[in-house]
Tab-separated table of C-alpha atoms and ligand atoms in Angstrom:
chain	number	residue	atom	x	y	z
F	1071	UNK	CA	45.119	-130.514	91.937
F	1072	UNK	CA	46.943	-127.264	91.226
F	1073	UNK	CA	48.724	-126.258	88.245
F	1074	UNK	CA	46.308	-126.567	85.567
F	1075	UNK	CA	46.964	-122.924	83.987
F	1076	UNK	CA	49.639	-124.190	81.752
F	1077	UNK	CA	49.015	-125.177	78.374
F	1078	UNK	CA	49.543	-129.180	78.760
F	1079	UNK	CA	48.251	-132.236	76.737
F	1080	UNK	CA	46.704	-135.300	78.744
F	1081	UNK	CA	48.366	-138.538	77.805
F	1082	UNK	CA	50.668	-137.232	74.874
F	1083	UNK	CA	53.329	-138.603	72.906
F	1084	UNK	CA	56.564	-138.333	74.099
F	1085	UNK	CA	60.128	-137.850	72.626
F	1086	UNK	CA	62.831	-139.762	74.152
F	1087	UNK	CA	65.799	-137.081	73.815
F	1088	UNK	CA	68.527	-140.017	74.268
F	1089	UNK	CA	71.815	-138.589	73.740
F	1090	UNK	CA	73.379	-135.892	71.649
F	1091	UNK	CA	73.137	-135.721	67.766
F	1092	UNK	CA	76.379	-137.228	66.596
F	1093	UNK	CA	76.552	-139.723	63.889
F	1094	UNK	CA	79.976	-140.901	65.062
F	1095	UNK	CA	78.974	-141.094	68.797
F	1096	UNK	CA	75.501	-143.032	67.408
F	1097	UNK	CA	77.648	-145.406	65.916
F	1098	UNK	CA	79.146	-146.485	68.808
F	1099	UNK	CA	76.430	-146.034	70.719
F	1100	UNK	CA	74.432	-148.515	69.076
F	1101	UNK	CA	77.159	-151.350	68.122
F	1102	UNK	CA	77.891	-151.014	71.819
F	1103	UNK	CA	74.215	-151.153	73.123
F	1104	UNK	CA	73.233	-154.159	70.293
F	1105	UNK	CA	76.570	-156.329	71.985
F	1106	UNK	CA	76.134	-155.772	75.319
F	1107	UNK	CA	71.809	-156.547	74.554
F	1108	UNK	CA	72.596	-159.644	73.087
F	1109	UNK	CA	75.590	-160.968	75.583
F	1110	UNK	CA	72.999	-160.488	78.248
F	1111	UNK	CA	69.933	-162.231	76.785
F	1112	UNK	CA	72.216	-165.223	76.030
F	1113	UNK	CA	73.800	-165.173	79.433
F	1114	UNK	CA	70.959	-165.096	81.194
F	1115	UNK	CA	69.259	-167.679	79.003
F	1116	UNK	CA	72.439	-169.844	79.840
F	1117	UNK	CA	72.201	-169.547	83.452
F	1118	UNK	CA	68.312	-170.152	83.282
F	1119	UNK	CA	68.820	-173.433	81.198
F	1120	UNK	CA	71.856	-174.529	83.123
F	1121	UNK	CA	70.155	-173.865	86.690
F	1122	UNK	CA	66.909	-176.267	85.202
F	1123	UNK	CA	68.680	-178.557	83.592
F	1124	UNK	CA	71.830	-179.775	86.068
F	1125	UNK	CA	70.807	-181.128	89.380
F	1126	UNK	CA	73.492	-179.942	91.414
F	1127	UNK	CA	72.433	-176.475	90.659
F	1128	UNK	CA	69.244	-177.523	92.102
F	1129	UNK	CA	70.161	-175.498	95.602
F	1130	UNK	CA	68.298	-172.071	96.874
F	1131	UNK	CA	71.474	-169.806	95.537
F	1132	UNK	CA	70.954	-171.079	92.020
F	1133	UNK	CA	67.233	-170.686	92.339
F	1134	UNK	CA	67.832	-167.596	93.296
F	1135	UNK	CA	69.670	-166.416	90.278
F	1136	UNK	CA	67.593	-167.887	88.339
F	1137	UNK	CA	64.874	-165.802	89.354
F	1138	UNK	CA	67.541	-162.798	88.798
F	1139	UNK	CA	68.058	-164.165	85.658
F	1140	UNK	CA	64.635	-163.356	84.415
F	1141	UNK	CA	64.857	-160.290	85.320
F	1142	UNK	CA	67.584	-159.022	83.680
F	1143	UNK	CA	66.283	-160.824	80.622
F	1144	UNK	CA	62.544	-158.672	81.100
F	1145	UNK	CA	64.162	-155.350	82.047
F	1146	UNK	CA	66.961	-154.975	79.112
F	1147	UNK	CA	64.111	-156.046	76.622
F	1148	UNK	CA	61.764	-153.556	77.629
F	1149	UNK	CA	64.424	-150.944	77.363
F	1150	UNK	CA	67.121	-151.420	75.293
F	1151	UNK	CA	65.520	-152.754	71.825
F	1152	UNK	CA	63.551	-149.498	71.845
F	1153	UNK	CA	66.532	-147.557	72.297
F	1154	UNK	CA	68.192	-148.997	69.341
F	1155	UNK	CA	65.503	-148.240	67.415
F	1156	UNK	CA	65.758	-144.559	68.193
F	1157	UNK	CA	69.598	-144.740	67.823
F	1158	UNK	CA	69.626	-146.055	64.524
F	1159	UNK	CA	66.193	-144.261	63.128
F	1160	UNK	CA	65.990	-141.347	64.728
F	1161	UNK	CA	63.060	-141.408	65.339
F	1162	UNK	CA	62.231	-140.518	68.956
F	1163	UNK	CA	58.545	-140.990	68.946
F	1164	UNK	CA	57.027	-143.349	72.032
F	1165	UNK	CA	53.442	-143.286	72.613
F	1166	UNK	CA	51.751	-142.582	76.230
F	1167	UNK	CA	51.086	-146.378	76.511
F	1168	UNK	CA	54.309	-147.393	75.237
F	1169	UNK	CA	55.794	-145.435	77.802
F	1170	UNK	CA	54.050	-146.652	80.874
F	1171	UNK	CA	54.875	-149.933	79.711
F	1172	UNK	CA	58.816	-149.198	79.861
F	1173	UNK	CA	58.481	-147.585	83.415
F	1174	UNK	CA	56.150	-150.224	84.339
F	1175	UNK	CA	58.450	-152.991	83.646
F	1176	UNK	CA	61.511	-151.402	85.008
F	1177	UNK	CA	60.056	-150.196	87.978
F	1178	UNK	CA	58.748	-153.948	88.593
F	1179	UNK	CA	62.200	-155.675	87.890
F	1180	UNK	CA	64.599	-153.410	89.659
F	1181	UNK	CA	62.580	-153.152	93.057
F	1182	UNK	CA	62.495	-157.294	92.869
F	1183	UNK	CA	66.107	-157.155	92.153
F	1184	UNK	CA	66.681	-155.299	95.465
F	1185	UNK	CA	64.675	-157.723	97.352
F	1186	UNK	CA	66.040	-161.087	95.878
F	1187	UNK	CA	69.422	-159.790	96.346
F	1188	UNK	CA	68.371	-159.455	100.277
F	1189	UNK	CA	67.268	-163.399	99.896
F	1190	UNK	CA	70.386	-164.336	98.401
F	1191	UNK	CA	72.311	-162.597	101.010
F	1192	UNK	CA	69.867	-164.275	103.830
F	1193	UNK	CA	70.566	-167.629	102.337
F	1194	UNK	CA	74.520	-166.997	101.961
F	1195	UNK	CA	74.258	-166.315	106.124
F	1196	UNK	CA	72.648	-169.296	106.841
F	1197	UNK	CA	74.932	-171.579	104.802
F	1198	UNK	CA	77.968	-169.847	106.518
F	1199	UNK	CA	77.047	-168.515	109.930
F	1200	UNK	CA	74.294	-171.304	111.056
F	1201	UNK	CA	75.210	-174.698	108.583
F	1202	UNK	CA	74.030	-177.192	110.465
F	1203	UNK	CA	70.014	-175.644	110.424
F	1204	UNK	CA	70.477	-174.840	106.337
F	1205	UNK	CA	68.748	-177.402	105.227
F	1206	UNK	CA	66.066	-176.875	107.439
F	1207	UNK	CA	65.753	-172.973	107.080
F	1208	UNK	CA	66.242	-172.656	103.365
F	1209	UNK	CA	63.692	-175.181	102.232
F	1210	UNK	CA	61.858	-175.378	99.377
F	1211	UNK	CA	59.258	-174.188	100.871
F	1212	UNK	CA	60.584	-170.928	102.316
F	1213	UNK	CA	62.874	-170.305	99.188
F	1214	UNK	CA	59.727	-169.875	96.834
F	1215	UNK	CA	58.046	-167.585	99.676
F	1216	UNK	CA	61.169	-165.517	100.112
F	1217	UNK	CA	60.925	-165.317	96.046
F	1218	UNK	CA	56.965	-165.053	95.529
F	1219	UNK	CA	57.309	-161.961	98.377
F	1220	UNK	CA	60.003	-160.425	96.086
F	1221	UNK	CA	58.200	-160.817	92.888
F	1222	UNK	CA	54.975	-159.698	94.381
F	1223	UNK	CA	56.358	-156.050	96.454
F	1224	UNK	CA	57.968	-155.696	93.583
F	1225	UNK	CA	54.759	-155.435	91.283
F	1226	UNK	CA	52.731	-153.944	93.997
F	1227	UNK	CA	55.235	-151.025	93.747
F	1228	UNK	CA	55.375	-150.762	90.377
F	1229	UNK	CA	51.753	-150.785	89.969
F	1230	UNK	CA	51.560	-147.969	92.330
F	1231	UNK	CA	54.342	-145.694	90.722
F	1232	UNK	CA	52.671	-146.183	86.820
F	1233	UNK	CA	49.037	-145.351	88.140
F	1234	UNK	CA	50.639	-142.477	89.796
F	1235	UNK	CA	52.093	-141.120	86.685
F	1236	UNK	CA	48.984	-142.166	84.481
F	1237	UNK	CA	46.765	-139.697	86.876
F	1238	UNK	CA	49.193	-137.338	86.511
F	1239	UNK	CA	48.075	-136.695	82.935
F	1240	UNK	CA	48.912	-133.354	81.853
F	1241	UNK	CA	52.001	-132.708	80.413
F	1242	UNK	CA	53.363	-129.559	79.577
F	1243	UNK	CA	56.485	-130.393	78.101
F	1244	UNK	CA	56.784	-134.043	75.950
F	1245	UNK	CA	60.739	-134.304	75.692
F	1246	UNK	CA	61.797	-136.674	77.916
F	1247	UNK	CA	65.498	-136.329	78.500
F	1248	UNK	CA	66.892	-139.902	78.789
F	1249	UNK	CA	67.008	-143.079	76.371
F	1250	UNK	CA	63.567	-144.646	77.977
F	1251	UNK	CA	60.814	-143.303	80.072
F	1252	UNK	CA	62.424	-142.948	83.042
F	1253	UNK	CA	59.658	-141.734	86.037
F	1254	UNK	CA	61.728	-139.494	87.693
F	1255	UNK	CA	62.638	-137.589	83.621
F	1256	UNK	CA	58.698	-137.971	83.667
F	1257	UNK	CA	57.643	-135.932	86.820
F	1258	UNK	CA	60.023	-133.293	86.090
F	1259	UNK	CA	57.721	-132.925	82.563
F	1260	UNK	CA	54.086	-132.653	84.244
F	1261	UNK	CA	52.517	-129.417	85.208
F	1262	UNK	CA	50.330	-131.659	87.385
F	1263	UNK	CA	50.726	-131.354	91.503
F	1264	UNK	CA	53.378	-134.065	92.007
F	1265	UNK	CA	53.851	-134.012	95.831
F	1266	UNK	CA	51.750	-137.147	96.140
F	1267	UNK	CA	54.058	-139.385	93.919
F	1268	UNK	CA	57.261	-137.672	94.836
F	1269	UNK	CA	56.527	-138.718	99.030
F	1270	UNK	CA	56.143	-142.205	97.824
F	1271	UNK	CA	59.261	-142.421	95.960
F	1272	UNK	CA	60.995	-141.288	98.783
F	1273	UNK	CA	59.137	-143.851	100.913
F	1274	UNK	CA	59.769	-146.724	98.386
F	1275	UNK	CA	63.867	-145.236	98.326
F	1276	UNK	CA	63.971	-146.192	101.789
F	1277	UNK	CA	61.610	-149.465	101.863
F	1278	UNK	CA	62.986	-150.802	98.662
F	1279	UNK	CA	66.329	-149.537	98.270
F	1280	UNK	CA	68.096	-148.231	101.886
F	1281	UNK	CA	66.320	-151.426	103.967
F	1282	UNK	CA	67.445	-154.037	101.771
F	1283	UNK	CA	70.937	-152.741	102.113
F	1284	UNK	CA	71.039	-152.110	105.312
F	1285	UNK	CA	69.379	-156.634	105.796
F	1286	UNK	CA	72.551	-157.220	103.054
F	1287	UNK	CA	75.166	-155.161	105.294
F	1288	UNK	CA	73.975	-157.043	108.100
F	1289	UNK	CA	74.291	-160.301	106.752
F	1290	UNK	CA	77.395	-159.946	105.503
F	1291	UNK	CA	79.093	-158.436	109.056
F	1292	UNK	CA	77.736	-161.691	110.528
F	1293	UNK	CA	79.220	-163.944	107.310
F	1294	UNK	CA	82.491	-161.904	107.925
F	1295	UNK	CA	83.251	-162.314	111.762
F	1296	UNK	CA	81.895	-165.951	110.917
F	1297	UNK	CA	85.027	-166.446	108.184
F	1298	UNK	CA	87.338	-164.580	110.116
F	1299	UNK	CA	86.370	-166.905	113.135
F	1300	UNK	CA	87.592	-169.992	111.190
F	1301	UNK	CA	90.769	-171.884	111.511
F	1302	UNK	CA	92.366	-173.385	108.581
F	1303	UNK	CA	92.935	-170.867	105.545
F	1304	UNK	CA	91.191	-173.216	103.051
F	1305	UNK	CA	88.010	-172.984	105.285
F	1306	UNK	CA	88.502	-169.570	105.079
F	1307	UNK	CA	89.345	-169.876	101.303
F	1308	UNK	CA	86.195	-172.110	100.823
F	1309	UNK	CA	83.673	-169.803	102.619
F	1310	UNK	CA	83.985	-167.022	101.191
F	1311	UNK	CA	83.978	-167.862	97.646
F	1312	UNK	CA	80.440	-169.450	98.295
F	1313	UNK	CA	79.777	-165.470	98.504
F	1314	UNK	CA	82.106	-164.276	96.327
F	1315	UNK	CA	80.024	-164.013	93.300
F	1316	UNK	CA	76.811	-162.792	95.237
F	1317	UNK	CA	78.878	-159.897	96.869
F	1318	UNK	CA	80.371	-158.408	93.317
F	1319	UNK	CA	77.071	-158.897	91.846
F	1320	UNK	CA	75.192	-156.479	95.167
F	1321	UNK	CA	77.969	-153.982	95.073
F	1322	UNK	CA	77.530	-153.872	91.395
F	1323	UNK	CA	73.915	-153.271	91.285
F	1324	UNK	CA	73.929	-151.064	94.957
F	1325	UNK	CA	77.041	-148.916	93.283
F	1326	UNK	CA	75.426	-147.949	90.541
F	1327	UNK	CA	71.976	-147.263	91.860
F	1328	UNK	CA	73.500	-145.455	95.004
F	1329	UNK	CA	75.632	-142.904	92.507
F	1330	UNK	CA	72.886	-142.684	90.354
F	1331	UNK	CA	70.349	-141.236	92.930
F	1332	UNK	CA	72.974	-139.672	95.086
F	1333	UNK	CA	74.668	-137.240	92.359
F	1334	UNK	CA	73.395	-133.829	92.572
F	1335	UNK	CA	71.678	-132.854	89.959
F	1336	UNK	CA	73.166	-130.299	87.290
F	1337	UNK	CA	72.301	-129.533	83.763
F	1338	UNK	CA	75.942	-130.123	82.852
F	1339	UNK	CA	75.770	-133.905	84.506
F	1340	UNK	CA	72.707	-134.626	82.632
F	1341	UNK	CA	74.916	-136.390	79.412
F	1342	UNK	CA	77.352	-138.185	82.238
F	1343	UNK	CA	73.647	-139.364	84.216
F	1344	UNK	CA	72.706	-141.065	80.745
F	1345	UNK	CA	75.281	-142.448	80.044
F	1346	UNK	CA	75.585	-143.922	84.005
F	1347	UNK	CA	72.376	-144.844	83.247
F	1348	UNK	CA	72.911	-146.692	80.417
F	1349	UNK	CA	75.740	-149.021	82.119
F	1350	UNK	CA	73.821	-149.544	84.897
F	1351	UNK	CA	70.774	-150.403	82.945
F	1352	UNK	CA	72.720	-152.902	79.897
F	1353	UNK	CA	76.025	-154.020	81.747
F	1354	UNK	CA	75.332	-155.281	84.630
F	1355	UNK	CA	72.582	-157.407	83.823
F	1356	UNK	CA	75.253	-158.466	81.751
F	1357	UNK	CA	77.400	-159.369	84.230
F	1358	UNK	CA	75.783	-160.903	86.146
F	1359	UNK	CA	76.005	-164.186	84.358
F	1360	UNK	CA	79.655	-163.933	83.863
F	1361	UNK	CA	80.360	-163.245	87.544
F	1362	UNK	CA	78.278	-166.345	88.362
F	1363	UNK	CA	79.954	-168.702	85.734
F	1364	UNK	CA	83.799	-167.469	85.834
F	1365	UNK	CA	83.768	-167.829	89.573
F	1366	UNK	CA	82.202	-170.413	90.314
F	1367	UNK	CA	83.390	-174.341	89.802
F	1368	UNK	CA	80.201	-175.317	89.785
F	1369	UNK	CA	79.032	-173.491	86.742
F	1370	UNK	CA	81.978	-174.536	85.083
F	1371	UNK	CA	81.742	-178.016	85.609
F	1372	UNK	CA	78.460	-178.365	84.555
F	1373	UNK	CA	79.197	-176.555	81.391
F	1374	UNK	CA	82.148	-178.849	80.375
F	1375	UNK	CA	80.119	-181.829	81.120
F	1376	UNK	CA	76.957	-180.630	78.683
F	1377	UNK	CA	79.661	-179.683	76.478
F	1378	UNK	CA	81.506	-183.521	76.671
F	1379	UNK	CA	77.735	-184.787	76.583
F	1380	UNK	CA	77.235	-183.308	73.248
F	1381	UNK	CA	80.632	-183.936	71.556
F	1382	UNK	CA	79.606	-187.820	72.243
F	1383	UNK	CA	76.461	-187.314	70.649
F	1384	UNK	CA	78.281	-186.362	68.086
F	1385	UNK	CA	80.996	-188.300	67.762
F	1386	UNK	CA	78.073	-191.005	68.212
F	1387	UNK	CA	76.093	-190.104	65.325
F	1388	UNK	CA	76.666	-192.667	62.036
F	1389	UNK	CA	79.240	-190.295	59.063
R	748	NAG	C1	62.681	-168.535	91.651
R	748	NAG	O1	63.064	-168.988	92.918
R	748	NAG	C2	62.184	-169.953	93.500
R	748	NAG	C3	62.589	-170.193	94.929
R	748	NAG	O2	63.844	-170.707	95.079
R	748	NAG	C4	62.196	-171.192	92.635
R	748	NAG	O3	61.353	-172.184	93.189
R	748	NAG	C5	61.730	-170.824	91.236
R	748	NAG	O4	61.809	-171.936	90.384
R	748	NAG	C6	62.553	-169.680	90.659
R	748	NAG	N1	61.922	-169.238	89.446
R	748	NAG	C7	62.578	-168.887	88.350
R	748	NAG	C8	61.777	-168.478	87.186
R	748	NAG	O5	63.780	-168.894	88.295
């Protein structure tokens, strides 16, 4: 371990530096943050409720963003609340624990993002390029492994990365420059040797971000030459708005990622990162419901018949 001359403190308190001191920019900044929050917890409450309760959204794709569903839900609640609370306090104060938490949690849910976004993909090539065997492939049985596999890389990794940053334990420097404890904003503050952790980012970049892409680029040049392959322009129509939705929702979460870890770094970019950051962090998990519902008939239907359901219960009840 080298690097122990500087003054540091083991497990301190950090400061999340969010964005610059303007009350004006605050403001907006946290009426912004609160609506997006909210749209996305009920959104992906919707979906979640929707996909368990209606039986013709009993199929791997719905199960499937389900699972995404949770996700989003986990991952904007460990970051965003906390960030309004800084907004609108001021006060920037997060414990070492609290901290860990954050990174823990987002660490966890974006690396299973990747991966159920690669079994989504999987399961949109079998339904298109090999139909008659879909049944058979995407069972039950191999839907919850493809899932459990997700869920369970996904913590391994994240486990990994926080007891990586835990050892690293002395901190010379407790600012952290973004709105929640972000682990690369937290290597760049330890005087610790952080060769160790910074190899196995770049091994889990390529494991758990570049691979992934590179199954979901694949899949889709086989669901492509399949469509193109296909006769009548309602066939054509029909097959790829099965995908549709899941396509938006990986370029999406890929195009922000990619430009997020791609930029080179600057001082001057470091507002612009945030800020990036932030989007990619609140809106999308955002979105993802509504690019699920507004394209899909499906959805749709389902929701006007709940909605008919309950205007008969209604209309049902005696006065
Ligand atoms: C996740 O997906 C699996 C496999 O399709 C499914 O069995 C499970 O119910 C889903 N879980 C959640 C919480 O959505």
């Amino acid at each position: 371990m080298g690097g122990h001359w500087k003054n540091c403190t083991e497990h301190p308190e950090f400061h999340l530096v969010a964005f610059s001191r303007s009350v004006k920019l605050q403001f907006t900044l946290f009426s912004g943050t609160l609506l997006v929050y909210m749209l996305a917890i009920v959104g992906n409450i919707v979906i979640t409720i929707l996909v368990c309760l209606v039986p013709q959204l009993h199929t791997p794709m719905y199960a499937f963003l389900c699972n995404l569903s949770v996700q989003d839900i986990i991952y904007v609640s460990a970051i965003l609340p906390k960030f309004l609370v800084i907004t609108i306090t001021g006060d920037t104060r997060i414990s070492f624990l609290g901290c860990i938490t954050q990174m823990f949690l987002f660490v966890f849910c974006v690396g299973t993002e990747f991966l159920l976004l690669t079994s989504m993909a999987y399961d949109r090539y079998v339904a298109i390029c090999i139909p008659l065997h879909y049944a058979l492939i995407m069972s039950r049985r191999t839907c919850i492994i493809l899932a459990a596999v997700s869920w369970l890389i996904g913590f391994l990794d994240s486990l990994a990365q926080s007891w990586m940053v835990v050892d690293l334990a002395c901190y010379s420097i407790q600012d952290i420059n973004h709105f929640y404890c972000d682990l690369k904003a937290m290597i760049k503050l330890s005087s610790s040797d952080t060769k160790v952790i910074r190899t196995f980012l770049s091994v889990v970049c390529v494991v758990l971000g570049f691979l992934p892409f590179m199954l979901i680029l694949t899949s889709y040049a086989f669901i492509i030459s399949t469509i193109v392959k296909i006769r009548t322009t309602t066939g054509r129509v029909k097959a790829f708005s099965s995908c549709s939705s899941h396509l938006i929702v990986v370029i999406l979460f890929y195009g922000t990622s990619l430009v997020s870890y791609m930029k080179p770094e600057s001082e001057a970019s470091q507002e612009e990162d945030k800020l990036l950051s932030l989007i990619y962090t609140a809106v999308v998990p955002m979105l993802n419901p509504i690019v699920y519902s507004l394209r899909n008939q499906e959805v749709l239907r389902s929701i006007k018949n709940i909605g008919r359901k309950c205007s008969t219960c209604k209309l049902g009840l005696p006065g």
